Coordinates of C-alpha atoms in Angstrom, one line a residue:
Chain A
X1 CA 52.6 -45.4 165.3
X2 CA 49.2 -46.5 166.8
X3 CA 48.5 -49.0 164.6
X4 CA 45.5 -47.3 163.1
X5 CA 46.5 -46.3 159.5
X6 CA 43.9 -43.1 159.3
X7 CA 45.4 -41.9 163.1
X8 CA 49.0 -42.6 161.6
X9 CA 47.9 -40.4 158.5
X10 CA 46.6 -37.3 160.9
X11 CA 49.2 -37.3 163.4
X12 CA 51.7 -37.2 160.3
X13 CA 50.1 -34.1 159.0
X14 CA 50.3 -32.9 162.7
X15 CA 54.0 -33.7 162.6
X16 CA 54.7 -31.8 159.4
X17 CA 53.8 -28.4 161.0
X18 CA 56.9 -26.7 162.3
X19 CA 57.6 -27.3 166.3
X20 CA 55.2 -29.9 166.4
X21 CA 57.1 -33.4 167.3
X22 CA 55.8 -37.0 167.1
X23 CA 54.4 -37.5 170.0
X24 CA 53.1 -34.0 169.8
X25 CA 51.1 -34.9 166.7
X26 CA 50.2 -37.9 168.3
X27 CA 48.3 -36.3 171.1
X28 CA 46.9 -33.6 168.7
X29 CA 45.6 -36.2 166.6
X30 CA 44.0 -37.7 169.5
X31 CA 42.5 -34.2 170.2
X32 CA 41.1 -34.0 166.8
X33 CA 39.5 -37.3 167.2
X34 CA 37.7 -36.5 170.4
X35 CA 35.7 -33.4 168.3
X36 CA 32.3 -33.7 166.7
X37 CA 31.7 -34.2 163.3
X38 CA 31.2 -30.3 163.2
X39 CA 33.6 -29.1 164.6
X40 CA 35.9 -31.3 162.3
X41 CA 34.2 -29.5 159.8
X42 CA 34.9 -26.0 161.0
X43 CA 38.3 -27.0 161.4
X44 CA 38.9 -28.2 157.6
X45 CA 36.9 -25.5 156.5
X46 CA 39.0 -22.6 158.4
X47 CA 42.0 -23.9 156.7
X48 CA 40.5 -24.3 153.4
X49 CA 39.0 -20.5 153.5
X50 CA 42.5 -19.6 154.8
X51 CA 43.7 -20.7 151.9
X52 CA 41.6 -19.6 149.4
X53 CA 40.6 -16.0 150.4
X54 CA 44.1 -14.9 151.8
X55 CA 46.6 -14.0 148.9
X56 CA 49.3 -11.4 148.4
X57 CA 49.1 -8.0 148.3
X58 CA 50.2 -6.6 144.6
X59 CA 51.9 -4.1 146.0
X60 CA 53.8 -4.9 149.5
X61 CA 53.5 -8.8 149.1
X62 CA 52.0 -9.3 152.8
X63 CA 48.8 -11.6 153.4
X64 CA 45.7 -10.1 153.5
X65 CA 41.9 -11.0 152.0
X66 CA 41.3 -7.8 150.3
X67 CA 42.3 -6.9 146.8
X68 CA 44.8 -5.0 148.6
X69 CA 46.3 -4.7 151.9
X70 CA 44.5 -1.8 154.4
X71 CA 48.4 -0.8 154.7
X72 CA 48.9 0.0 151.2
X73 CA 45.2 0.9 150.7
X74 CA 45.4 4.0 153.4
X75 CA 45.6 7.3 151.9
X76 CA 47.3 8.6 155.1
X77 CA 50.8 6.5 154.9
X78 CA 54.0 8.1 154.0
X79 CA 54.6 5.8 150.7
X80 CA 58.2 8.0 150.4
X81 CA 59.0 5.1 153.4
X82 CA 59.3 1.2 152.8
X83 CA 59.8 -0.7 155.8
X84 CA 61.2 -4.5 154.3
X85 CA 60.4 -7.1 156.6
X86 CA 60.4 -10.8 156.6
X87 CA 56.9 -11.9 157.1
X88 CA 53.4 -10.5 157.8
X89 CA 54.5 -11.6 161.6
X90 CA 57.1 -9.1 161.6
X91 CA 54.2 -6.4 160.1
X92 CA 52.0 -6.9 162.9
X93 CA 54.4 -6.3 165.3
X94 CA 55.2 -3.2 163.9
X95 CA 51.6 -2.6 163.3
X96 CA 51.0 -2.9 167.1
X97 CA 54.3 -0.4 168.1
X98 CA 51.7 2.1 166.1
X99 CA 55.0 4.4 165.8
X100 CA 56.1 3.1 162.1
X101 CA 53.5 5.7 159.2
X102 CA 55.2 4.0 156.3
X103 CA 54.4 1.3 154.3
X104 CA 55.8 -2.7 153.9
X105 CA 57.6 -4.9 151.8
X106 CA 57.0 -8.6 152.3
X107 CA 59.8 -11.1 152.0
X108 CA 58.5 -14.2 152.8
X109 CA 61.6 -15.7 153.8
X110 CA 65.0 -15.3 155.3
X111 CA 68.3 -15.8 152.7
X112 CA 69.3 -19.1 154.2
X113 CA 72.2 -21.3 152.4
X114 CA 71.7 -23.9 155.5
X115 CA 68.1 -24.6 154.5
X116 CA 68.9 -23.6 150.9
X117 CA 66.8 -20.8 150.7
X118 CA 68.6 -18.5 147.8
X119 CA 67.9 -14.5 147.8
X120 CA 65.3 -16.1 144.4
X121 CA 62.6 -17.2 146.9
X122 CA 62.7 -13.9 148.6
X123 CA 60.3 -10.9 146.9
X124 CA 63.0 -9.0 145.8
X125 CA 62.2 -8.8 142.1
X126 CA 58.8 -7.0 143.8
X127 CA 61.2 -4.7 146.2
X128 CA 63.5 -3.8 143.0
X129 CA 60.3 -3.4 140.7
X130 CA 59.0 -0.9 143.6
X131 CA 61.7 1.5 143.6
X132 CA 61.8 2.3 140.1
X133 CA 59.6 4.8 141.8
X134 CA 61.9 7.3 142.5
X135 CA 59.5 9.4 145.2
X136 CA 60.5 6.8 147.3
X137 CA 63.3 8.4 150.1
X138 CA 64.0 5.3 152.5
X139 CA 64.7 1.7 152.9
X140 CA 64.2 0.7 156.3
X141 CA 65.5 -3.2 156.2
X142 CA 63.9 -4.2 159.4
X143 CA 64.9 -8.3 159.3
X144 CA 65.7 -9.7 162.8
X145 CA 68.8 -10.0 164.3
X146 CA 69.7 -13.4 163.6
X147 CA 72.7 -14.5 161.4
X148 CA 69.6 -15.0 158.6
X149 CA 68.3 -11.9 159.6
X150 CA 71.5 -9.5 159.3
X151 CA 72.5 -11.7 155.9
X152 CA 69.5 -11.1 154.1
X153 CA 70.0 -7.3 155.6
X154 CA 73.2 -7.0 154.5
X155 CA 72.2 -8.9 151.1
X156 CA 69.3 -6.4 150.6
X157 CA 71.6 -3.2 151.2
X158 CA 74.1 -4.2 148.8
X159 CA 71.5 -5.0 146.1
X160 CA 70.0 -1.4 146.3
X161 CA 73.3 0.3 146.8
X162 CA 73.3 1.6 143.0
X163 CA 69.8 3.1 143.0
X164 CA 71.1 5.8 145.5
X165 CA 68.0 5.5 147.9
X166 CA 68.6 5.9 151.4
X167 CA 68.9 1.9 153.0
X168 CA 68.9 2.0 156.9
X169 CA 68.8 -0.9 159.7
X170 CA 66.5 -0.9 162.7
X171 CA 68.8 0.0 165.8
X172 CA 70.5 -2.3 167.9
X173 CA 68.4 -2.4 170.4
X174 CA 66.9 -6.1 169.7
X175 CA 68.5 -8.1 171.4
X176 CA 70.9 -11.0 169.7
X177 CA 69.2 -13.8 168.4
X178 CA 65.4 -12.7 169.2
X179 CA 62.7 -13.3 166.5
X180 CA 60.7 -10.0 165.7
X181 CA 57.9 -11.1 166.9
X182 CA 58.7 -11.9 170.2
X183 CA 60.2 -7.9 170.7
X184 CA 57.8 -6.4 173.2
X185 CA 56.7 -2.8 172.2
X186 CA 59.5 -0.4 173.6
X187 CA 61.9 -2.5 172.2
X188 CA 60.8 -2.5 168.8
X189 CA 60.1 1.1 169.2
X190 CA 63.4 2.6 170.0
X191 CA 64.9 0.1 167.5
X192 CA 62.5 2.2 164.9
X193 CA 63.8 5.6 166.3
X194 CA 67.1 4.3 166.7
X195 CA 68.1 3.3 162.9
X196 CA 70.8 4.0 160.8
X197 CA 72.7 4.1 157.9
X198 CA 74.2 1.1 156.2
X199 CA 78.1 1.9 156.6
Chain B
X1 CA 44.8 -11.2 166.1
X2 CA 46.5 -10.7 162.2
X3 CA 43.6 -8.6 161.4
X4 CA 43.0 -10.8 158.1
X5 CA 39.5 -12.9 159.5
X6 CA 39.9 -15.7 157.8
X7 CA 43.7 -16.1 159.0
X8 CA 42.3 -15.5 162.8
X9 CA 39.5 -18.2 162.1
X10 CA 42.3 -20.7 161.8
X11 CA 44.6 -19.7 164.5
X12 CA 41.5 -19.8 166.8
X13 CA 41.0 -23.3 165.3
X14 CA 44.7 -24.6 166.2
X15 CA 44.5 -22.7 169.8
X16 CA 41.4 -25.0 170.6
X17 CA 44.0 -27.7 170.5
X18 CA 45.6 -28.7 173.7
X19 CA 49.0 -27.8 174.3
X20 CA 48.7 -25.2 171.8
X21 CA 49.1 -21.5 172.8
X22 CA 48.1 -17.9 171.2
X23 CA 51.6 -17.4 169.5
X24 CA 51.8 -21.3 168.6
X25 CA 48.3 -21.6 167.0
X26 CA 49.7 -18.3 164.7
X27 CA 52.6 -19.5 163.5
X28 CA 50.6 -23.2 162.7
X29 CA 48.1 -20.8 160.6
X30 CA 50.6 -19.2 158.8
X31 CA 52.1 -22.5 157.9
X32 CA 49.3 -24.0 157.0
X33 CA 49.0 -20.8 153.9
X34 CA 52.0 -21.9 152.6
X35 CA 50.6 -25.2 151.8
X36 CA 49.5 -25.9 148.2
X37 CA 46.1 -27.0 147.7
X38 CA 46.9 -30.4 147.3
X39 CA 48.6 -30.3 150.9
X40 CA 45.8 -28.5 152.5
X41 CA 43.3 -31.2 151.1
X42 CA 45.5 -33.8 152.0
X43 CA 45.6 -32.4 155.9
X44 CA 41.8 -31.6 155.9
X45 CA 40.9 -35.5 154.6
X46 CA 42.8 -37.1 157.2
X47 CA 40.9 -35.1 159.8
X48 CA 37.6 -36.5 157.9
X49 CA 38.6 -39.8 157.2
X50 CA 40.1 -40.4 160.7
X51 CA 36.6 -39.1 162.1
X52 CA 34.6 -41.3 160.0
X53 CA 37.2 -44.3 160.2
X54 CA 38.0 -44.4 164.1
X55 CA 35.4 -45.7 166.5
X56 CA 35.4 -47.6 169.6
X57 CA 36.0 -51.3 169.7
X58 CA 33.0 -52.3 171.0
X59 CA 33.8 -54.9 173.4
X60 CA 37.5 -53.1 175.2
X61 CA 36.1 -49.2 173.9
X62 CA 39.9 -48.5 172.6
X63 CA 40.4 -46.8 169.5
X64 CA 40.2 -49.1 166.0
X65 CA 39.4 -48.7 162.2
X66 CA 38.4 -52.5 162.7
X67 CA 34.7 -54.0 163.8
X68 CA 36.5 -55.3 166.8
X69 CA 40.3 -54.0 167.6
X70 CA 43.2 -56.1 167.1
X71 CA 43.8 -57.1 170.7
X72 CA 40.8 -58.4 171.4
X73 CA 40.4 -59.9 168.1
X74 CA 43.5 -61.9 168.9
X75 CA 42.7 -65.4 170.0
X76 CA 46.2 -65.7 171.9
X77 CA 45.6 -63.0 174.1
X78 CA 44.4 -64.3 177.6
X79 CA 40.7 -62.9 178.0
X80 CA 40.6 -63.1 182.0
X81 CA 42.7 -60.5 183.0
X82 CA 41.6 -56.8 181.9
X83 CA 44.1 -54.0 182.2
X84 CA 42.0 -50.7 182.7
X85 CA 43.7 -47.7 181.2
X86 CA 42.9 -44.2 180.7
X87 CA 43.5 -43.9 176.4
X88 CA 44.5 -44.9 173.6
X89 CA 47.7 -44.2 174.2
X90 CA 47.7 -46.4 177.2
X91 CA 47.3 -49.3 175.2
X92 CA 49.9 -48.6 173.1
X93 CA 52.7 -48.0 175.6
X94 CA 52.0 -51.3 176.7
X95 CA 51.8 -53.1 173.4
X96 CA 54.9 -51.4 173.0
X97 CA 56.6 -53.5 176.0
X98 CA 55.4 -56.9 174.5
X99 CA 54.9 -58.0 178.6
X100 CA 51.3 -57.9 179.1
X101 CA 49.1 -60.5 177.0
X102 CA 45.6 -60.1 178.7
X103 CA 43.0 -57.5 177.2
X104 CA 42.1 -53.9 178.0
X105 CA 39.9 -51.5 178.8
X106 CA 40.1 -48.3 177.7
X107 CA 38.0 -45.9 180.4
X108 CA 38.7 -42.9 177.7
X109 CA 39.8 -40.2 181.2
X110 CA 40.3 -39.9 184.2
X111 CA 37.9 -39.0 187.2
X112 CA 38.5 -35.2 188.1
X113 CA 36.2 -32.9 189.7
X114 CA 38.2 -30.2 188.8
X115 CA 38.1 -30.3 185.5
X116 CA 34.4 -31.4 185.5
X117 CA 34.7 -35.3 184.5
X118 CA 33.1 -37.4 186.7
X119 CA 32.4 -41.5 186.6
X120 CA 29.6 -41.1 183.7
X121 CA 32.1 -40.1 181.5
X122 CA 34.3 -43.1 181.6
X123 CA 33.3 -46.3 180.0
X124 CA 32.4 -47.8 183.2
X125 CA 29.1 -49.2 182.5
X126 CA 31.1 -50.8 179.7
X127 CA 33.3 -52.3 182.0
X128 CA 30.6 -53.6 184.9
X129 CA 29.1 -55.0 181.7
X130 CA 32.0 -57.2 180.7
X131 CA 32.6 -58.5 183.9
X132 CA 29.4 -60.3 184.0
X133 CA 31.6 -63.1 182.5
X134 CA 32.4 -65.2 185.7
X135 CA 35.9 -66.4 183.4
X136 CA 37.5 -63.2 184.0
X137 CA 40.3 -63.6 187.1
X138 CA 41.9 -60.1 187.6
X139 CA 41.5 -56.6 187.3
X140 CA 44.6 -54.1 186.5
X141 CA 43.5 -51.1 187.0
X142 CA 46.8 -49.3 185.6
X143 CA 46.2 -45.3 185.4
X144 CA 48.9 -43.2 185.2
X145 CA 50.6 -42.2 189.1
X146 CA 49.2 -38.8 188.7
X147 CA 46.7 -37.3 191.3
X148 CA 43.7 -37.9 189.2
X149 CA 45.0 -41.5 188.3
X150 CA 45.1 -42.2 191.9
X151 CA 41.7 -41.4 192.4
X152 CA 40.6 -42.8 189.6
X153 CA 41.7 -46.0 190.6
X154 CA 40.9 -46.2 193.6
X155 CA 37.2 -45.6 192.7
X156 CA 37.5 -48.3 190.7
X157 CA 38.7 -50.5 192.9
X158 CA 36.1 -49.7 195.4
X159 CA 33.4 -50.0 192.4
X160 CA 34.5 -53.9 191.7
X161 CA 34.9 -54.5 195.2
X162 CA 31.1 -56.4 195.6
X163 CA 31.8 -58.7 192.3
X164 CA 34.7 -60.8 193.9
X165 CA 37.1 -60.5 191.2
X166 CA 40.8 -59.6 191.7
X167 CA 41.8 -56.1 191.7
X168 CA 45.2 -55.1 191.6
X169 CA 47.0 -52.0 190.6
X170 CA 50.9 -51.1 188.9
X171 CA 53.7 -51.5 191.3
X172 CA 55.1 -48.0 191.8
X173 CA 57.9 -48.7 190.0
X174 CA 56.3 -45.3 187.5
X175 CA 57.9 -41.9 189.4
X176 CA 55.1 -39.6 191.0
X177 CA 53.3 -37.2 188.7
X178 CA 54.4 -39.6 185.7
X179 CA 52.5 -39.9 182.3
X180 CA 51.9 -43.3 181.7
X181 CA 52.8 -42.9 177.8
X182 CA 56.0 -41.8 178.4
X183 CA 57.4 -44.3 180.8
X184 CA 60.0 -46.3 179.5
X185 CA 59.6 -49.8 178.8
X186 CA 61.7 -51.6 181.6
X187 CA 59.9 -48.8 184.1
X188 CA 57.1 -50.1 182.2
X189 CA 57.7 -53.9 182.5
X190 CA 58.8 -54.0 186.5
X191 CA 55.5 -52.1 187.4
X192 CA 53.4 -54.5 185.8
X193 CA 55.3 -57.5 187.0
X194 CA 55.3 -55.7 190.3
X195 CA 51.1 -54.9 190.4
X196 CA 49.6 -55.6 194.0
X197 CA 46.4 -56.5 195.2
X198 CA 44.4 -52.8 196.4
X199 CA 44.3 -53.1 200.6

């Protein structure tokens, strides 16, 4: 608390983003001070835009500004191929690997009774409502390996055991506890090569 | 780079921050989407309101949403000895410890020709100007114990030198390489009881 009720007010909003502590916010709000009125502007106004153009794509749920995604939009993807991950993080890693011609599904989430996250918040309606197509051959469930990670995996694979697609895991080649994103490009890549059945 | 523009617009804005790295300012941007509306106008006002609310006190140049800040709007504090700090945050660490009831001045940096900031860019003229009044006593000239701090007060010291007045600095009772604002308060306390005259 500095005592000044507007700097209170931004470093709180500072403190609300996830990994940002108080005194954190504190010194960002500080930062934030120190810019010119324009570039306060271009700062409110990225996150407004953000907000306003990026939606979901009808089809694989991930972020994007077009009506939809260039994933699903490119003629040359192998649609027979749904790669479910848990956020558009997770697709531009794979994006980068450049080894993965399928397409996504978003799930915006991890199944997560600790922060009370139920598999309802996930995009699984979406996932369900997507296979009814039945040209569709495999499920890759590509969640990290955390305990959220191999829950909502295992969560996933039992949900779609009766429609008799194919539902695989990414290898074991991530390494316990790592985030997705943080997988550097060999890694991911023989964890792509390396999947396999849900026993 | 998410390959959505208007996502990459705001990470850029968050990696602008200090502190704030590539794979930080991403993960701020997509938190910021999942705001509502309402949240994202509630973030972007305080950044405007805290703009066009927070100025300089114009007599001590420390942060207020006042005409004149609360400290040296306080009759009780003692108005001949001036505690020179580096910010804001300065100010409050010591408001914090309750020891100190003389006035600041906030020089808003620190002298360092690395980094480009030289002695224009600290409220010094401000400071030369207040000490015009023959009342004032002493001088703490209390900058953090970092490299930069060091030199800043010692440039200081030399500047005041001609006028006569008392100069002294903290007691190095705050470890080498130490923030000020994260001292703690007895730390805090014994280095200000401790302050010595510059040789």
């Amino acid at each position: 608390m500095s005592g000044i009720e507007a700097l209170d007010v931004l470093a709180e909003q500072f403190a609300r983003l996830p990994g940002i502590g108080r005194k954190s916010a504190q010194r960002l709000a500080y930062a934030v001070l120190k810019y010119s009125p324009e570039e306060i502007a271009a700062f409110t106004s990225a996150m407004t835009e953000a907000k306003e153009k990026i939606h979901r794509c009808p089809i694989c749920q991930n972020l994007t500004d077009r009506e939809i995604c260039p994933v699903c939009a490119d003629q040359g993807r192998d649609r027979s191929v749904i790669c479910v991950v848990e956020d558009a993080r997770a697709v531009m890693a794979f994006e980068r690997v450049r080894s993965f011609s399928g397409v996504y599904h978003v799930l915006h989430g991890l199944i997560s009774p600790m922060s009370g996250v139920t598999p309802d918040a996930l995009t699984l309606r979406e996932l369900l409502a997507r296979l009814e197509d039945t040209s569709i051959r495999e499920v890759i469930v590509a969640t990290g390996a955390t305990t959220e990670g191999e829950a909502t995996a295992m969560y996933i694979a039992r949900l779609l055991s009766p429609l008799g697609v194919k539902v695989t895991r990414l290898a074991h080649g991530i390494p316990f506890g790592g985030e997705l994103e943080y997988a550097d490009e060999i890694t991911l890549s023989r964890a792509l090569e390396g999947r396999r059945d849900f026993e």
